PDB file of C-alpha atoms in Angstrom:
ATOM      1  CA  MET A1397       8.330 -19.701 -18.649  1.00 48.00           C
ATOM      2  CA  PRO A1398       9.504 -16.077 -18.747  1.00 53.00           C
ATOM      3  CA  GLU A1399      11.691 -14.884 -15.911  1.00 57.00           C
ATOM      4  CA  PHE A1400      10.081 -12.314 -13.639  1.00 57.00           C
ATOM      5  CA  THR A1401      11.864  -9.983 -11.299  1.00 61.00           C
ATOM      6  CA  ASN A1402      10.782  -8.061  -8.246  1.00 68.00           C
ATOM      7  CA  VAL A1403       8.300 -10.685  -7.036  1.00 71.00           C
ATOM      8  CA  TRP A1404       9.082 -12.656  -3.906  1.00 70.00           C
ATOM      9  CA  LYS A1405       7.548 -14.795  -1.197  1.00 77.00           C
ATOM     10  CA  VAL A1406       6.396 -12.747   1.774  1.00 80.00           C
ATOM     11  CA  PRO A1407       7.310 -13.208   5.452  1.00 83.00           C
ATOM     12  CA  PRO A1408       5.359 -15.860   7.381  1.00 87.00           C
ATOM     13  CA  VAL A1409       1.951 -14.958   8.790  1.00 90.00           C
ATOM     14  CA  GLY A1410       3.386 -15.113  12.311  1.00 91.00           C
ATOM     15  CA  MET A1411       5.687 -12.226  11.461  1.00 91.00           C
ATOM     16  CA  VAL A1412       3.127 -10.205   9.462  1.00 91.00           C
ATOM     17  CA  PRO A1413      -0.352 -11.307  10.558  1.00 93.00           C
ATOM     18  CA  ARG A1414      -2.240  -8.265   9.236  1.00 95.00           C
ATOM     19  CA  ILE A1415      -1.871  -6.112   6.123  1.00 95.00           C
ATOM     20  CA  MET A1416      -3.709  -2.980   5.087  1.00 96.00           C
ATOM     21  CA  LEU A1417      -4.303  -2.802   1.340  1.00 97.00           C
ATOM     22  CA  TYR A1418      -4.892   0.440  -0.554  1.00 97.00           C
ATOM     23  CA  SER A1419      -6.090   0.759  -4.162  1.00 96.00           C
ATOM     24  CA  TRP A1420      -7.447  -2.748  -3.790  1.00 97.00           C
ATOM     25  CA  SER A1421      -9.684  -5.103  -5.722  1.00 97.00           C
ATOM     26  CA  ILE A1422     -10.964  -8.661  -5.439  1.00 97.00           C
ATOM     27  CA  ARG A1423     -10.333 -11.006  -8.366  1.00 97.00           C
ATOM     28  CA  GLU A1424     -11.835 -14.368  -9.129  1.00 96.00           C
ATOM     29  CA  CYS A1425      -9.285 -16.559 -10.894  1.00 96.00           C
ATOM     30  CA  THR A1426      -9.835 -19.830 -12.714  1.00 94.00           C
ATOM     31  CA  VAL A1427      -7.198 -22.543 -13.037  1.00 91.00           C
ATOM     32  CA  ASP A1428      -8.237 -25.889 -14.538  1.00 91.00           C
ATOM     33  CA  ASN A1429     -11.948 -25.036 -14.045  1.00 89.00           C
ATOM     34  CA  THR A1430     -11.355 -24.307 -10.346  1.00 91.00           C
ATOM     35  CA  GLN A1431     -12.152 -20.819  -9.088  1.00 93.00           C
ATOM     36  CA  SER A1432     -10.694 -18.877  -6.194  1.00 94.00           C
ATOM     37  CA  ARG A1433     -10.885 -15.272  -5.031  1.00 95.00           C
ATOM     38  CA  HIS A1434      -7.914 -13.122  -4.025  1.00 96.00           C
ATOM     39  CA  PHE A1435      -7.220  -9.641  -2.704  1.00 97.00           C
ATOM     40  CA  VAL A1436      -5.038  -7.527  -4.998  1.00 97.00           C
ATOM     41  CA  GLY A1437      -3.739  -4.167  -3.832  1.00 96.00           C
ATOM     42  CA  TYR A1438      -0.951  -1.944  -2.583  1.00 96.00           C
ATOM     43  CA  ASN A1439       0.657  -2.521   0.816  1.00 94.00           C
ATOM     44  CA  LEU A1440       1.666   1.025   1.745  1.00 89.00           C
ATOM     45  CA  ALA A1441       3.577  -0.074   4.866  1.00 90.00           C
ATOM     46  CA  GLU A1442       6.042  -2.099   2.789  1.00 88.00           C
ATOM     47  CA  ARG A1443       5.582  -0.147  -0.457  1.00 90.00           C
ATOM     48  CA  GLU A1444       4.748  -3.208  -2.508  1.00 92.00           C
ATOM     49  CA  GLY A1445       2.045  -4.702  -4.677  1.00 93.00           C
ATOM     50  CA  ARG A1446       0.317  -7.676  -3.102  1.00 94.00           C
ATOM     51  CA  VAL A1447      -1.732 -10.698  -4.172  1.00 94.00           C
ATOM     52  CA  SER A1448      -3.244 -12.705  -1.335  1.00 95.00           C
ATOM     53  CA  SER A1449      -3.743 -16.401  -1.074  1.00 93.00           C
ATOM     54  CA  LEU A1450      -7.317 -17.730  -1.381  1.00 93.00           C
ATOM     55  CA  ILE A1451      -9.939 -15.702   0.535  1.00 95.00           C
ATOM     56  CA  VAL A1452     -11.662 -17.950   3.093  1.00 94.00           C
ATOM     57  CA  GLU A1453     -13.574 -15.338   5.127  1.00 93.00           C
ATOM     58  CA  PHE A1454     -14.742 -11.837   4.250  1.00 93.00           C
ATOM     59  CA  ASP A1455     -16.732  -9.225   6.163  1.00 92.00           C
ATOM     60  CA  ALA A1456     -18.005  -6.810   3.525  1.00 91.00           C
ATOM     61  CA  SER A1457     -19.193  -4.175   5.999  1.00 89.00           C
ATOM     62  CA  ALA A1458     -15.840  -4.114   7.823  1.00 92.00           C
ATOM     63  CA  ARG A1459     -13.905  -4.532   4.558  1.00 93.00           C
ATOM     64  CA  CYS A1460     -11.750  -7.141   6.235  1.00 94.00           C
ATOM     65  CA  GLY A1461     -10.917 -10.698   5.199  1.00 94.00           C
ATOM     66  CA  ILE A1462      -8.866 -13.739   6.110  1.00 95.00           C
ATOM     67  CA  THR A1463      -6.964 -15.758   3.535  1.00 95.00           C
ATOM     68  CA  ARG A1464      -5.968 -19.428   3.426  1.00 93.00           C
ATOM     69  CA  SER A1465      -2.567 -18.507   4.824  1.00 92.00           C
ATOM     70  CA  GLY A1466      -4.332 -17.119   7.914  1.00 94.00           C
ATOM     71  CA  ARG A1467      -3.336 -13.543   7.171  1.00 95.00           C
ATOM     72  CA  VAL A1468      -5.887 -10.785   7.805  1.00 96.00           C
ATOM     73  CA  TYR A1469      -6.338  -8.171   5.097  1.00 96.00           C
ATOM     74  CA  GLU A1470      -7.942  -4.818   5.815  1.00 96.00           C
ATOM     75  CA  LEU A1471      -9.166  -3.026   2.696  1.00 96.00           C
ATOM     76  CA  VAL A1472      -8.557   0.704   3.192  1.00 96.00           C
ATOM     77  CA  GLY A1473     -10.287   3.493   1.288  1.00 94.00           C
ATOM     78  CA  ASP A1474     -11.858   3.037  -2.097  1.00 93.00           C
ATOM     79  CA  SER A1475     -11.221   0.112  -4.392  1.00 94.00           C
ATOM     80  CA  GLY A1476      -8.972   0.839  -7.337  1.00 94.00           C
ATOM     81  CA  ASN A1477      -5.829  -0.113  -9.206  1.00 94.00           C
ATOM     82  CA  ASN A1478      -2.150   0.375  -8.480  1.00 94.00           C
ATOM     83  CA  LEU A1479       0.679  -0.255 -10.948  1.00 94.00           C
ATOM     84  CA  ASP A1480       2.762  -2.271  -8.463  1.00 92.00           C
ATOM     85  CA  ALA A1481      -0.243  -4.391  -7.507  1.00 94.00           C
ATOM     86  CA  GLU A1482      -1.149  -4.975 -11.154  1.00 94.00           C
ATOM     87  CA  TYR A1483       2.426  -6.012 -11.988  1.00 92.00           C
ATOM     88  CA  THR A1484       2.447  -8.454  -9.077  1.00 92.00           C
ATOM     89  CA  PHE A1485      -0.953  -9.832 -10.069  1.00 94.00           C
ATOM     90  CA  ASN A1486       0.117 -10.280 -13.699  1.00 92.00           C
ATOM     91  CA  VAL A1487       3.223 -12.225 -12.655  1.00 90.00           C
ATOM     92  CA  TRP A1488       1.260 -14.292 -10.146  1.00 90.00           C
ATOM     93  CA  GLN A1489      -1.524 -15.189 -12.590  1.00 91.00           C
ATOM     94  CA  HIS A1490       1.006 -16.156 -15.252  1.00 90.00           C
ATOM     95  CA  MET A1491       2.967 -18.370 -12.833  1.00 87.00           C
ATOM     96  CA  CYS A1492      -0.229 -20.067 -11.640  1.00 88.00           C
ATOM     97  CA  GLY A1493      -1.626 -20.679 -15.118  1.00 91.00           C
ATOM     98  CA  VAL A1494      -4.760 -18.632 -14.555  1.00 93.00           C
ATOM     99  CA  THR A1495      -7.023 -18.982 -17.594  1.00 93.00           C
ATOM    100  CA  LYS A1496      -9.848 -16.642 -16.609  1.00 95.00           C
ATOM    101  CA  ILE A1497      -9.942 -13.510 -14.449  1.00 95.00           C
ATOM    102  CA  LEU A1498     -13.038 -11.728 -13.234  1.00 95.00           C
ATOM    103  CA  ASP A1499     -13.069  -8.566 -11.105  1.00 96.00           C
ATOM    104  CA  VAL A1500     -15.678  -9.317  -8.419  1.00 95.00           C
ATOM    105  CA  THR A1501     -14.984  -6.274  -6.250  1.00 94.00           C
ATOM    106  CA  GLU A1502     -18.411  -4.676  -6.681  1.00 91.00           C
ATOM    107  CA  SER A1503     -20.376  -7.818  -5.889  1.00 88.00           C
ATOM    108  CA  MET A1504     -18.175  -8.634  -2.884  1.00 88.00           C
ATOM    109  CA  VAL A1505     -18.399  -5.250  -1.156  1.00 84.00           C
ATOM    110  CA  ASN A1506     -21.987  -4.268  -1.951  1.00 78.00           C
ATOM    111  CA  ASP A1507     -25.193  -5.476  -0.333  1.00 49.00           C
ATOM    112  CA  ASP A1508     -25.557  -8.264  -2.875  1.00 46.00           C
ATOM    113  CA  PHE A1509     -22.398  -9.929  -1.508  1.00 47.00           C
ATOM    114  CA  ASN A1510     -23.002 -13.675  -1.322  1.00 52.00           C
ATOM    115  CA  LEU A1511     -21.178 -15.299   1.604  1.00 53.00           C
ATOM    116  CA  ASP A1512     -22.447 -18.720   0.526  1.00 55.00           C
ATOM    117  CA  GLU A1513     -20.617 -18.313  -2.794  1.00 56.00           C
ATOM    118  CA  VAL A1514     -17.319 -17.495  -1.060  1.00 52.00           C
ATOM    119  CA  CYS A1515     -17.771 -20.472   1.271  1.00 53.00           C
ATOM    120  CA  ARG A1516     -18.503 -22.736  -1.700  1.00 55.00           C
ATOM    121  CA  LEU A1517     -15.345 -21.569  -3.465  1.00 53.00           C
ATOM    122  CA  SER A1518     -13.335 -21.993  -0.263  1.00 50.00           C
ATOM    123  CA  LYS A1519     -14.548 -25.575   0.209  1.00 50.00           C
ATOM    124  CA  GLU A1520     -13.860 -26.432  -3.416  1.00 52.00           C
ATOM    125  CA  ASN A1521     -10.329 -25.138  -2.974  1.00 48.00           C
ATOM    126  CA  SER A1522      -9.481 -27.258   0.020  1.00 42.00           C
ATOM    127  CA  PRO A1523      -5.846 -28.342   0.435  1.00 40.00           C
ATOM    128  CA  ARG A1524      -6.533 -31.125  -2.053  1.00 36.00           C
ATOM    129  CA  GLY A1525      -8.036 -28.720  -4.622  1.00 37.00           C
ATOM    130  CA  THR A1526      -6.505 -28.104  -8.032  1.00 33.00           C
ATOM    131  CA  LEU A1527      -5.421 -24.513  -7.468  1.00 37.00           C
ATOM    132  CA  VAL A1528      -3.798 -25.321  -4.146  1.00 35.00           C
ATOM    133  CA  THR A1529      -1.932 -28.230  -5.725  1.00 32.00           C
ATOM    134  CA  ILE A1530      -0.620 -25.956  -8.462  1.00 35.00           C
ATOM    135  CA  LEU A1531       0.366 -23.334  -5.907  1.00 37.00           C
ATOM    136  CA  ASP A1532       2.150 -25.955  -3.822  1.00 37.00           C
ATOM    137  CA  GLU A1533       4.139 -27.056  -6.851  1.00 37.00           C
ATOM    138  CA  LEU A1534       5.111 -23.462  -7.589  1.00 41.00           C
ATOM    139  CA  ASP A1535       5.768 -22.705  -3.911  1.00 40.00           C
ATOM    140  CA  LEU A1536       3.086 -20.015  -3.986  1.00 43.00           C
ATOM    141  CA  ARG A1537       1.109 -21.295  -1.037  1.00 42.00           C
ATOM    142  CA  GLU A1538       1.318 -17.950   0.666  1.00 48.00           C
ATOM    143  CA  ASP A1539       0.848 -14.425  -0.477  1.00 56.00           C
ATOM    144  CA  ARG A1540       3.099 -12.786  -3.045  1.00 56.00           C
ATOM    145  CA  VAL A1541       4.534  -9.327  -3.432  1.00 52.00           C
TER     146      VAL A1541
END
């Protein structure tokens, strides 16, 4: 596996319970036929790209979500891309063995957002799910920057 620099495990949720993401998107990732959705964006407060753990709750109208780690993400401004966030996402997806990536931002934030679909994905990715097992092995259970 290639060596990546400038990507590290973030502080525990108790220390940083809430993060505001700018130039954000929501990506659906597939590992071993298991799908999960993650916030990808730029954390202006810490000046870093960010990839969240699995999204378990999302309020499209408030643009706010909770991830498996328990961290709350507030999506600020318009969706978009940021070079730091894209670098972090590329490293993360390579380390996790992601085989398929789909940008689901539009469907998640518009009126056709399907909460049942997010709940289904969350249940499928329970702590015994494939993606979580892979993340545990790679020590990526929490968010990455």
